[in-house]
Short mmCIF file of C-alpha atoms and ligand atoms in Angstrom, two decimals:
data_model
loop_
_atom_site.label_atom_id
_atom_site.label_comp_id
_atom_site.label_asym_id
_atom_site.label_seq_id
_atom_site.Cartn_x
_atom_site.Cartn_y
_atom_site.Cartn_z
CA UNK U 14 41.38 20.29 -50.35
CA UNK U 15 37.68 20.13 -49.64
CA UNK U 16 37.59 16.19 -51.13
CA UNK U 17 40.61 15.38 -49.23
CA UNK U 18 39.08 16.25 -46.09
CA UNK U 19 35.80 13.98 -46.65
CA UNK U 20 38.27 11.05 -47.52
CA UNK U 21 39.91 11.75 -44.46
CA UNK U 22 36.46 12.22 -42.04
CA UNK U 23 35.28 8.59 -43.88
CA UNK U 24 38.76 7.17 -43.30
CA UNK U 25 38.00 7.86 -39.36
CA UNK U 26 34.02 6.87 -39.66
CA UNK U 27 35.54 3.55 -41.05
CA UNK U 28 37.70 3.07 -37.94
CA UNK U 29 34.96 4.15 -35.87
CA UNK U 30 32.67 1.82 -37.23
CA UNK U 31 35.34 -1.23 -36.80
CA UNK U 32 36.18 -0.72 -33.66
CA UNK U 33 31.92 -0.90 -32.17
CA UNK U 34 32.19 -4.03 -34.65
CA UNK U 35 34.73 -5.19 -31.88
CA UNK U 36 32.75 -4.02 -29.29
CA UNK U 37 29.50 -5.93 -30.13
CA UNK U 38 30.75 -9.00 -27.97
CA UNK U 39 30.53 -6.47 -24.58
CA UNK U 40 27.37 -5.11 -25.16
CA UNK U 41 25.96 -4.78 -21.70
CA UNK U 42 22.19 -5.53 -20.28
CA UNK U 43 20.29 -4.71 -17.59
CA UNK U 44 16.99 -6.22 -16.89
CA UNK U 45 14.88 -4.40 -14.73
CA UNK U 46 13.45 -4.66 -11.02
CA UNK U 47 10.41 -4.37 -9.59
CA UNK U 48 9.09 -0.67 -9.19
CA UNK U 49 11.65 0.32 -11.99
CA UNK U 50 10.87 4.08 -14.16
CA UNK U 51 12.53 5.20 -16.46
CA UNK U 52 13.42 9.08 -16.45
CA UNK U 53 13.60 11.62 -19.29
CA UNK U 54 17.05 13.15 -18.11
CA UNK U 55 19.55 13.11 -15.80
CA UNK U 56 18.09 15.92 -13.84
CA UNK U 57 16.66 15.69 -10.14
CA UNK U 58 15.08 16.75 -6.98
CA UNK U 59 14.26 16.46 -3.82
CA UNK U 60 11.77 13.18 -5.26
CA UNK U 61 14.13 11.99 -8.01
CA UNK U 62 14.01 13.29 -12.25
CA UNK U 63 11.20 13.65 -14.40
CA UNK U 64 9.53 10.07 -14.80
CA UNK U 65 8.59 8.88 -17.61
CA UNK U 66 6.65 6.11 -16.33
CA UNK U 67 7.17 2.72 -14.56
CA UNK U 68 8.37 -0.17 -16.33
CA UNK U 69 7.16 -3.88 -14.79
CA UNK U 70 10.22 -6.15 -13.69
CA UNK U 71 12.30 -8.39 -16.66
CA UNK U 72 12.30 -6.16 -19.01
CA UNK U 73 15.69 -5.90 -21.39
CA UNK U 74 17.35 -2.55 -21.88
CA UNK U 75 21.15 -1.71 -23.36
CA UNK U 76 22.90 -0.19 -21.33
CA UNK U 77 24.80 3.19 -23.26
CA UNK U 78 26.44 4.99 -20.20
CA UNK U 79 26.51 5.58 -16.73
CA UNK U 80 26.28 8.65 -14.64
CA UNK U 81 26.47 8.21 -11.23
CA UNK U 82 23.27 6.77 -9.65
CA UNK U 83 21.68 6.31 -13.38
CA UNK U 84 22.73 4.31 -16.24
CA UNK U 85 21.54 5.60 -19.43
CA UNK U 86 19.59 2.78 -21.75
CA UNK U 87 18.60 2.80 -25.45
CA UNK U 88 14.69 3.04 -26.03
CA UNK U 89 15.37 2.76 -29.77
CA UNK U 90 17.52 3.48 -32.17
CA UNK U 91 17.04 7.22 -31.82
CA UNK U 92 15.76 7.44 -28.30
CA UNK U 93 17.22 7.18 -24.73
CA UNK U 94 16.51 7.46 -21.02
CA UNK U 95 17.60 7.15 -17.82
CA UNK U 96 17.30 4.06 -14.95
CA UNK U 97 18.02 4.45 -11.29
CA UNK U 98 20.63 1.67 -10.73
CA UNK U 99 18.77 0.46 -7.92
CA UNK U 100 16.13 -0.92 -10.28
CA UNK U 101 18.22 -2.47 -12.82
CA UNK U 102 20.01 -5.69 -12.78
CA UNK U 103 23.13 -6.91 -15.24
CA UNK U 104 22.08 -9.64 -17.16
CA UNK U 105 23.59 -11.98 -19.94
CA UNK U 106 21.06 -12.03 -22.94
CA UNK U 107 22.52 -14.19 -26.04
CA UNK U 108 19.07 -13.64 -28.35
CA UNK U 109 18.10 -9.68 -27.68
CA UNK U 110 17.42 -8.71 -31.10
CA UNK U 111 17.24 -5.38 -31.86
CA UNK U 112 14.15 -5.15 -33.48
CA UNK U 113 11.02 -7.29 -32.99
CA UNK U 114 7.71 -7.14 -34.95
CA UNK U 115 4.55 -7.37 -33.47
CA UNK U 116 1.72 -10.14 -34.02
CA UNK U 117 -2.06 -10.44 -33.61
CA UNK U 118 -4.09 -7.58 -31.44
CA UNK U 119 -7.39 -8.76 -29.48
CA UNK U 120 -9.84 -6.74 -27.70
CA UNK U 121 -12.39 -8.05 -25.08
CA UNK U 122 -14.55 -7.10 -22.36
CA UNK U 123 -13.27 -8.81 -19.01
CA UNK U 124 -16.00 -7.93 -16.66
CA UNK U 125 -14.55 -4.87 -14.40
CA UNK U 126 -12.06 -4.08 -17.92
CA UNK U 127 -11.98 -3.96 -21.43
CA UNK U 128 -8.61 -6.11 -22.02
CA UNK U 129 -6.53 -5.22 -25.17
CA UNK U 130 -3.63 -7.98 -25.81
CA UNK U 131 -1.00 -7.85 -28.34
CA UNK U 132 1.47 -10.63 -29.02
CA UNK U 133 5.43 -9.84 -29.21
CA UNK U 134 7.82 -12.57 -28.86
CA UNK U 135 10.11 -10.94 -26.36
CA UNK U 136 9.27 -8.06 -23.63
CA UNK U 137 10.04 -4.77 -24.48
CA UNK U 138 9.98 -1.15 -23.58
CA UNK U 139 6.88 0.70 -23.19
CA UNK U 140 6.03 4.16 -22.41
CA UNK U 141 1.51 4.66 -21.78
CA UNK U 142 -0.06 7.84 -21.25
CA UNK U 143 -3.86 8.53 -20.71
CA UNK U 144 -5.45 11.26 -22.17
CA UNK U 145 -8.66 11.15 -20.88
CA UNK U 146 -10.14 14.49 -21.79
CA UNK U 147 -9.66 14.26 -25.32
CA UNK U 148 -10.41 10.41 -25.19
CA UNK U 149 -7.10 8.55 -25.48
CA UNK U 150 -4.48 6.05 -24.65
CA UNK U 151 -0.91 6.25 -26.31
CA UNK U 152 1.17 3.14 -25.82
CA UNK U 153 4.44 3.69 -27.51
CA UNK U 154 6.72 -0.08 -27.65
CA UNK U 155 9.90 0.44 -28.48
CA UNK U 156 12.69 -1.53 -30.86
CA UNK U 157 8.67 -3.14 -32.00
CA UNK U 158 7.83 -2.98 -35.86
CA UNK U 159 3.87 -3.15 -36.69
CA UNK U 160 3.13 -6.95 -37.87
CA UNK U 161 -0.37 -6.55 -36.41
CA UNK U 162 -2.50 -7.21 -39.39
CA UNK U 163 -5.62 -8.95 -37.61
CA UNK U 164 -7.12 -6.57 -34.59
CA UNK U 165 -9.79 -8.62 -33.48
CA UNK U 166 -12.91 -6.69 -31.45
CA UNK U 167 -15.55 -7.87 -29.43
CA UNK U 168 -18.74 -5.86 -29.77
CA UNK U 169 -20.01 -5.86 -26.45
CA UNK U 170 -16.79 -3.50 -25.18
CA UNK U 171 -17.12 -0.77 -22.56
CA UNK U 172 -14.18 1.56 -21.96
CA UNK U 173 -12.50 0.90 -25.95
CA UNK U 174 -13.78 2.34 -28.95
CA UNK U 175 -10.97 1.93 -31.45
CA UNK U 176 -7.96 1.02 -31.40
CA UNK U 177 -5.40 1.86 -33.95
CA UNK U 178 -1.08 0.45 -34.38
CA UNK U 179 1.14 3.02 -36.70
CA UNK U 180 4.87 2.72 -37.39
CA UNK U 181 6.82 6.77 -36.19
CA UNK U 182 9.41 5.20 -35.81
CA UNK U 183 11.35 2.88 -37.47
CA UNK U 184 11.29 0.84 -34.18
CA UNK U 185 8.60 2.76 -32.81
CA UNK U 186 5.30 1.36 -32.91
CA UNK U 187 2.50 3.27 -31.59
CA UNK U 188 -0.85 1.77 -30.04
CA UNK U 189 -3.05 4.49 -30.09
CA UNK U 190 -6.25 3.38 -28.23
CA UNK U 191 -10.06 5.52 -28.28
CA UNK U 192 -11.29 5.68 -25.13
CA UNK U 193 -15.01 5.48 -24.94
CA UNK U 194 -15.26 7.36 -21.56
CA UNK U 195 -14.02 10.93 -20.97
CA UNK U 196 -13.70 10.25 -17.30
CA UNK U 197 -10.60 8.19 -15.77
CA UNK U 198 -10.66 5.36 -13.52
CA UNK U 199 -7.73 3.52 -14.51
CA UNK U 200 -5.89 1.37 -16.20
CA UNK U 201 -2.84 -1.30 -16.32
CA UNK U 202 -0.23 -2.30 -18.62
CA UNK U 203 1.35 -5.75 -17.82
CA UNK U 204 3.00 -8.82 -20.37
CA UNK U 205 1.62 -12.23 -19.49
CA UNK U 206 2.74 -15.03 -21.84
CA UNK U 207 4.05 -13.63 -24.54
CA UNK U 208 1.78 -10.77 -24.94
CA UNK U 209 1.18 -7.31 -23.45
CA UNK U 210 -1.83 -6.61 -21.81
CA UNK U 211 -3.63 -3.52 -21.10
CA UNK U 212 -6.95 -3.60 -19.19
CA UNK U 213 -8.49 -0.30 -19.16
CA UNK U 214 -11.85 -0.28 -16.38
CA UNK U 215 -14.56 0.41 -17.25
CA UNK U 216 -16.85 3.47 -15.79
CA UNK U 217 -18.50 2.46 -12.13
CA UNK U 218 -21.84 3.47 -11.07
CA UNK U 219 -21.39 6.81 -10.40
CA UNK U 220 -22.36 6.70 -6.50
CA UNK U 221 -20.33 6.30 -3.14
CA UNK U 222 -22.65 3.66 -2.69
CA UNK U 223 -20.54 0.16 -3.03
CA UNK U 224 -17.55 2.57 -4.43
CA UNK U 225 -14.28 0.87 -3.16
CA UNK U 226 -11.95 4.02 -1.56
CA UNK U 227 -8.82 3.22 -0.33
CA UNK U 228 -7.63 5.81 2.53
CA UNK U 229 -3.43 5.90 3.50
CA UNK U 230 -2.25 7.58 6.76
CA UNK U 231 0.78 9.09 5.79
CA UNK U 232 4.06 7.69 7.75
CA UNK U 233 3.85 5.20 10.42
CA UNK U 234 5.93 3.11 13.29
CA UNK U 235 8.74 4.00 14.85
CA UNK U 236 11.21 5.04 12.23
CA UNK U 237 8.59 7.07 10.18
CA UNK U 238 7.16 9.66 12.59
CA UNK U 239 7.20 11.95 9.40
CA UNK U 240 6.82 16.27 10.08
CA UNK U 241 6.60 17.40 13.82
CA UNK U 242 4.58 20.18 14.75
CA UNK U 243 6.64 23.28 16.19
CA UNK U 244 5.32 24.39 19.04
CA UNK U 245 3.64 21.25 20.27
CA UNK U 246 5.93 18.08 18.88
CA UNK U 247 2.96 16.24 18.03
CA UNK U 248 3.73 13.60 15.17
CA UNK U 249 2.30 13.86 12.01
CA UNK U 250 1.78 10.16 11.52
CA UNK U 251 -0.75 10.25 14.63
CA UNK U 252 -2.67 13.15 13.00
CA UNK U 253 -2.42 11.44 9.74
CA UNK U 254 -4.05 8.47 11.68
CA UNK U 255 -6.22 9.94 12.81
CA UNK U 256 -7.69 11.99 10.13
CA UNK U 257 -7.69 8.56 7.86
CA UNK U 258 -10.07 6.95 10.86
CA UNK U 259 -12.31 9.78 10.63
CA UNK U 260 -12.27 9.92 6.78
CA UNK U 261 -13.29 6.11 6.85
CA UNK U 262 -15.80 6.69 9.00
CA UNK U 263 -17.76 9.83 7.23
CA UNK U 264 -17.07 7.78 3.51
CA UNK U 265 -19.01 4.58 5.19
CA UNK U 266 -21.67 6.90 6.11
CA UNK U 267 -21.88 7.35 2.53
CA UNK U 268 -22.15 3.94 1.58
CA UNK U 269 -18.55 3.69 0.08
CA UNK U 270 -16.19 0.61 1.16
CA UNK U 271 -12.72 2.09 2.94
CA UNK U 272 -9.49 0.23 2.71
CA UNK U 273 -7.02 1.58 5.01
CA UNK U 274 -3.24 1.04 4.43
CA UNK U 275 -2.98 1.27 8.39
CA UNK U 276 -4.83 1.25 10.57
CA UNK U 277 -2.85 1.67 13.43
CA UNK U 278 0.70 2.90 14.70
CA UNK U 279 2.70 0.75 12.04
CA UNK U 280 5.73 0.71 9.46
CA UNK U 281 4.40 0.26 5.96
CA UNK U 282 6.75 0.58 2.84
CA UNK U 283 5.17 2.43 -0.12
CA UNK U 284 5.42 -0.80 -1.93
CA UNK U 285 3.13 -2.12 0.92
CA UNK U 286 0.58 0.05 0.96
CA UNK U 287 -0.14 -0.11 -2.84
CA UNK U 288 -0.37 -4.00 -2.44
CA UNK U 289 -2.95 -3.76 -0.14
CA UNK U 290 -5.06 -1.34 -2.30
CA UNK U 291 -4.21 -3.17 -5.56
CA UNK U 292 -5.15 -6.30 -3.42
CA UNK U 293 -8.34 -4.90 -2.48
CA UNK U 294 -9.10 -3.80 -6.61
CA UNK U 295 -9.71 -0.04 -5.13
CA UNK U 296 -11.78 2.31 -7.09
CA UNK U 297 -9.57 5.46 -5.94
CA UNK U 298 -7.10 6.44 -3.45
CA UNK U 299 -6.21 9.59 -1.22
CA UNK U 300 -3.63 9.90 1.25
CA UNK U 301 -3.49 11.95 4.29
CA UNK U 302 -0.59 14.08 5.15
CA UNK U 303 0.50 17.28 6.98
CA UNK U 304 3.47 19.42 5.46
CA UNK U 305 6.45 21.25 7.29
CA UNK U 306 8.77 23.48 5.23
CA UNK U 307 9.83 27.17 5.95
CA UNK U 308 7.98 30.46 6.38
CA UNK U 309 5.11 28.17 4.58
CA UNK U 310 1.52 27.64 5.45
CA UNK U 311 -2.36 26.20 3.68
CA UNK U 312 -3.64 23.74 2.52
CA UNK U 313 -2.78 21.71 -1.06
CA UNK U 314 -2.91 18.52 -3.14
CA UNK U 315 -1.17 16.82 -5.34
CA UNK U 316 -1.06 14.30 -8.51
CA UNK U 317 0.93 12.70 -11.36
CA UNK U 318 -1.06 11.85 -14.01
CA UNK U 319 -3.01 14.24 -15.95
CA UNK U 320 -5.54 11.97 -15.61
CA UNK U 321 -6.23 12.97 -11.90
CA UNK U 322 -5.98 16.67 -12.06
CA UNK U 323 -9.52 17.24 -11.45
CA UNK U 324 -9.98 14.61 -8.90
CA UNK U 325 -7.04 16.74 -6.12
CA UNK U 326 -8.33 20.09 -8.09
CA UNK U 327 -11.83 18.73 -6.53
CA UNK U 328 -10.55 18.43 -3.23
CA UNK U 329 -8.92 21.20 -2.88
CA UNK U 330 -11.88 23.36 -3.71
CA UNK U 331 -13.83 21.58 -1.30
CA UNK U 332 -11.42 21.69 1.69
CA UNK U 333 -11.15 25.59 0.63
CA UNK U 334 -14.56 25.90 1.88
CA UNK U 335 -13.34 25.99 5.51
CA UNK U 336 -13.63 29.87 6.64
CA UNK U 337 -9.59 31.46 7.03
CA UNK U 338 -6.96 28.65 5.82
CA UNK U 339 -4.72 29.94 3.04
CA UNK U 340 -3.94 28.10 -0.62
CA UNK U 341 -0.73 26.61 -0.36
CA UNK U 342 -1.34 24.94 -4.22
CA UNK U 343 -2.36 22.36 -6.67
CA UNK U 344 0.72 20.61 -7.62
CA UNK U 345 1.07 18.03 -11.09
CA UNK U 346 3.84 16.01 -12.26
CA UNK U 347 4.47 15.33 -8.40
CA UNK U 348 6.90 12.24 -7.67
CA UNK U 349 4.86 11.23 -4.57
CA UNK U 350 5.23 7.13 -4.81
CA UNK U 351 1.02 6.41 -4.30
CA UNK U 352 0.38 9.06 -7.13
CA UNK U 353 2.25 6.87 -9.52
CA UNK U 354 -0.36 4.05 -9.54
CA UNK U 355 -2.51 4.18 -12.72
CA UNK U 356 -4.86 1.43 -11.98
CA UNK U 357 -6.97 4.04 -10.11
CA UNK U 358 -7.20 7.71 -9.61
CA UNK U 359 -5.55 8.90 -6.97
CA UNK U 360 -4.45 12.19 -4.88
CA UNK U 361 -2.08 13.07 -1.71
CA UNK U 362 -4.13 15.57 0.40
CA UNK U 363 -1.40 18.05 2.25
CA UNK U 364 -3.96 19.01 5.02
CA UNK U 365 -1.80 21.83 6.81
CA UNK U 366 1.58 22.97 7.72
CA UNK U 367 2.90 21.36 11.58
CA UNK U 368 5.73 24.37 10.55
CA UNK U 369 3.24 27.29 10.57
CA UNK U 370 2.07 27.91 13.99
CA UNK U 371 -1.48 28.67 13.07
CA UNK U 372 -2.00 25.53 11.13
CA UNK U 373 -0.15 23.66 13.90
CA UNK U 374 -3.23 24.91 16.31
CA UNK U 375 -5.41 23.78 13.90
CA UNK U 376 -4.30 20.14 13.47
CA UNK U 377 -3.83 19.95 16.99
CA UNK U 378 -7.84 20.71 17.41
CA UNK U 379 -10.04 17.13 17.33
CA UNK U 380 -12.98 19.22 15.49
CA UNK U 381 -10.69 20.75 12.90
CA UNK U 382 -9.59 17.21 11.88
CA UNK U 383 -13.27 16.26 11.54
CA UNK U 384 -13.82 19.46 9.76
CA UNK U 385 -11.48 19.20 7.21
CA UNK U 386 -12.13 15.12 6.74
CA UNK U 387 -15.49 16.21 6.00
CA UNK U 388 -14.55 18.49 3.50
CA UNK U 389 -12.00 15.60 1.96
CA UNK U 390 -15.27 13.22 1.98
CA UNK U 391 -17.69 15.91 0.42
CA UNK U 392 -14.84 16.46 -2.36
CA UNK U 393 -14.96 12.68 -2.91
CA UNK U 394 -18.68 12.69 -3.41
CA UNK U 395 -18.39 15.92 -5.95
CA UNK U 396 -15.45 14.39 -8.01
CA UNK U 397 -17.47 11.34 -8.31
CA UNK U 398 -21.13 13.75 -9.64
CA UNK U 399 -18.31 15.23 -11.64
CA UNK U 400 -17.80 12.52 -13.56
CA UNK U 401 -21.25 11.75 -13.51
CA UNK U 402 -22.33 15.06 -15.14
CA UNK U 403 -19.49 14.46 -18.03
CA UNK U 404 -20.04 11.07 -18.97
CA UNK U 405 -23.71 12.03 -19.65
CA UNK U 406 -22.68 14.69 -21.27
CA UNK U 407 -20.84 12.77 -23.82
CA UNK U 408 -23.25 10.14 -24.38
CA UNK U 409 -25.32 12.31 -25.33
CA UNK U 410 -23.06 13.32 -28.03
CA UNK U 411 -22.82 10.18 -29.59
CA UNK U 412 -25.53 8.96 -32.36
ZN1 ZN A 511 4.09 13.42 5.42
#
């Protein structure tokens, strides 16, 4: 009985099998668009799924469902995710082969980045997390096996100390890259001719002095007026304006450089505003806001990447300083579209709530915007002795 059954079950595998055979003809592709991520599930919010992180433009995934506004796309053999349909675009491909193998690895100091290249014949998937605190970088390529048998490395490298490819997948290849630094100030993962590139900055100086800070004023022009305050209607887009002038100002009294993404009543697109600051090279970014939202009031900050934790943890200690507002939160993981850059660190400061009355008064008050813009520049200066403190620290760990 029992034998009879397995001839049965591998009579249907068979037919199974013959039928995808069939099938291989319609396999369908999507390349993807620019500012396309890739999510872990099918899940959402109020700001989209989990991301698992962006994915540059013209890159080939195979398309193994769809569900609704997502069509589910094969990482590797064993591993899927999801793509908004928005950012994803059918395309014909004739030569996708499953499974590519890597070639030569090269690491050299660029100036402003160490630059790790790795050649691969066709773009693929990949996945990069930072781990700054324990002193890594994880690129993960999928449908890649490891043919990297020559890493080449310069000796005159400042943010790389090692970097290491292993096979945990079949079609998994793993970069995993030693960071020199335990301090963050960004990185990018891009292919150029046949090879991906990852440029990884180094440390700066460690003063405001010549620092590069880009500032965004949340919202903007006439179709973004963003939260209004309750009692009083004011827009938060002219508060957010506001604070962002007086930010720049008290920063350049520090000696720092301010980009601004506006500065005056206009529409900007989020795409926009990270141009200009990835157009200006930036060496970190905060954007000014004021929240609305139920029985809800304080002050908060938010991030993506682990890698900035401490930077909005920093500023929201120092705009706690200010005598009577209440902790509204630190919030991680947070889909906010200018906390998804990782070429610099980066934090959205949530100044107050225009839906609590008492906050409301507070925005509305010219010398509580200075106030807390002071405490948002001292919070800049602390993040950055921060870092200071730790990279000396670790130095002086090394022999
Ligand atoms: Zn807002």
């Amino acid at each position: 009985m029992k034998s009879l059954f397995i001839l049965f079950t591998s009579f249907f595998i068979m037919l199974g099998h013959s039928v995808s055979a069939q099938d291989a003809d319609s396999v369908r592709y999507v390349g993807t668009l620019e500012g396309a991520y890739l999510n872990s599930g099918n899940g959402t919010d109020r700001l989209g799924g989990n991301k698992m992180g962006f994915i540059e433009e013209g890159i080939v995934l195979q398309v193994l469902g769809e569900e609704e506004s997502l069509y589910k796309v094969r990482l590797s053999e064993n591993r899927y995710a999801y793509i908004p349909k928005e950012y994803a675009a059918d395309t014909a491909v004739t030569d996708f082969a499953p499974v590519i193998t890597s070639g030569s690895i090269s690491v050299s100091n660029a100036g402003k980045y160490d630059v790790i290249s790795i050649a691969l014949e066709q773009k693929r998937c990949y996945l990069a997390k930072e781990e700054s605190e324990s002193g890594k970088m994880i690129i993960d390529l999928y449908g890649v096996q490891n043919n990297s048998n020559w890493i080449t490395q310069y000796l005159d490298l400042e943010s790389v100390e090692s970097i290491d490819a292993i096979q945990v997948d079949s079609d998994i290849l793993r970069l995993t890259i030693g960071l020199k630094n335990r301090t963050s100030w960004g990185y990018s993962v891009k292919y150029e001719e046949g090879r991906l590139v990852i440029k990884i900055k180094h440390n700066p100086q460690f003063t405001l002095k010549g620092m590069v800070i880009g500032v965004d004023a949340g919202h903007g022009g006439p179709d973004s007026p963003g939260a209004r305050g309750r009692e009083t209607r004011v827009n938060e887009k002219d508060l957010n304006l506001d604070m962002a002038l007086r930010l720049k100002r008290l920063l350049e009294a520090k000696g720092a450089k301010v980009v601004l993404s506006r500065d005056k009543d206009t529409s900007l697109t989020m795409a926009e505003r990270k141009a200009v600051f990835l157009a200006n090279d930036i060496d970190m970014m905060i954007s000014i806001h004021c929240n609305a939202g139920g029985t809800a009031s304080g002050t908060s900050t938010y991030y993506k990447h682990i890698q900035n934790k401490k930077f909005a943890k920093t500023l929201l200690e120092s705009i706690l300083e200010i005598d009577g507002i209440n902790l509204f939160g630190l919030v991680g993981n947070f889909n906010f579209s200018l906390n998804a850059p990782t070429e610099y660190p980066n934090a959205l400061v949530e100044t107050l709530f225009l839906s609590d009355p008492q906050d409301e008064a507070r925005l509305n008050d010219p010398d509580f915007r200075e106030l807390i813009m002071k405490k948002v520049a001292k919070g800049v200066k602390n993040y950055v002795k921060y870092c200071k403190k730790i990279e000396k620290r670790s130095a002086a760990h090394e022999f």
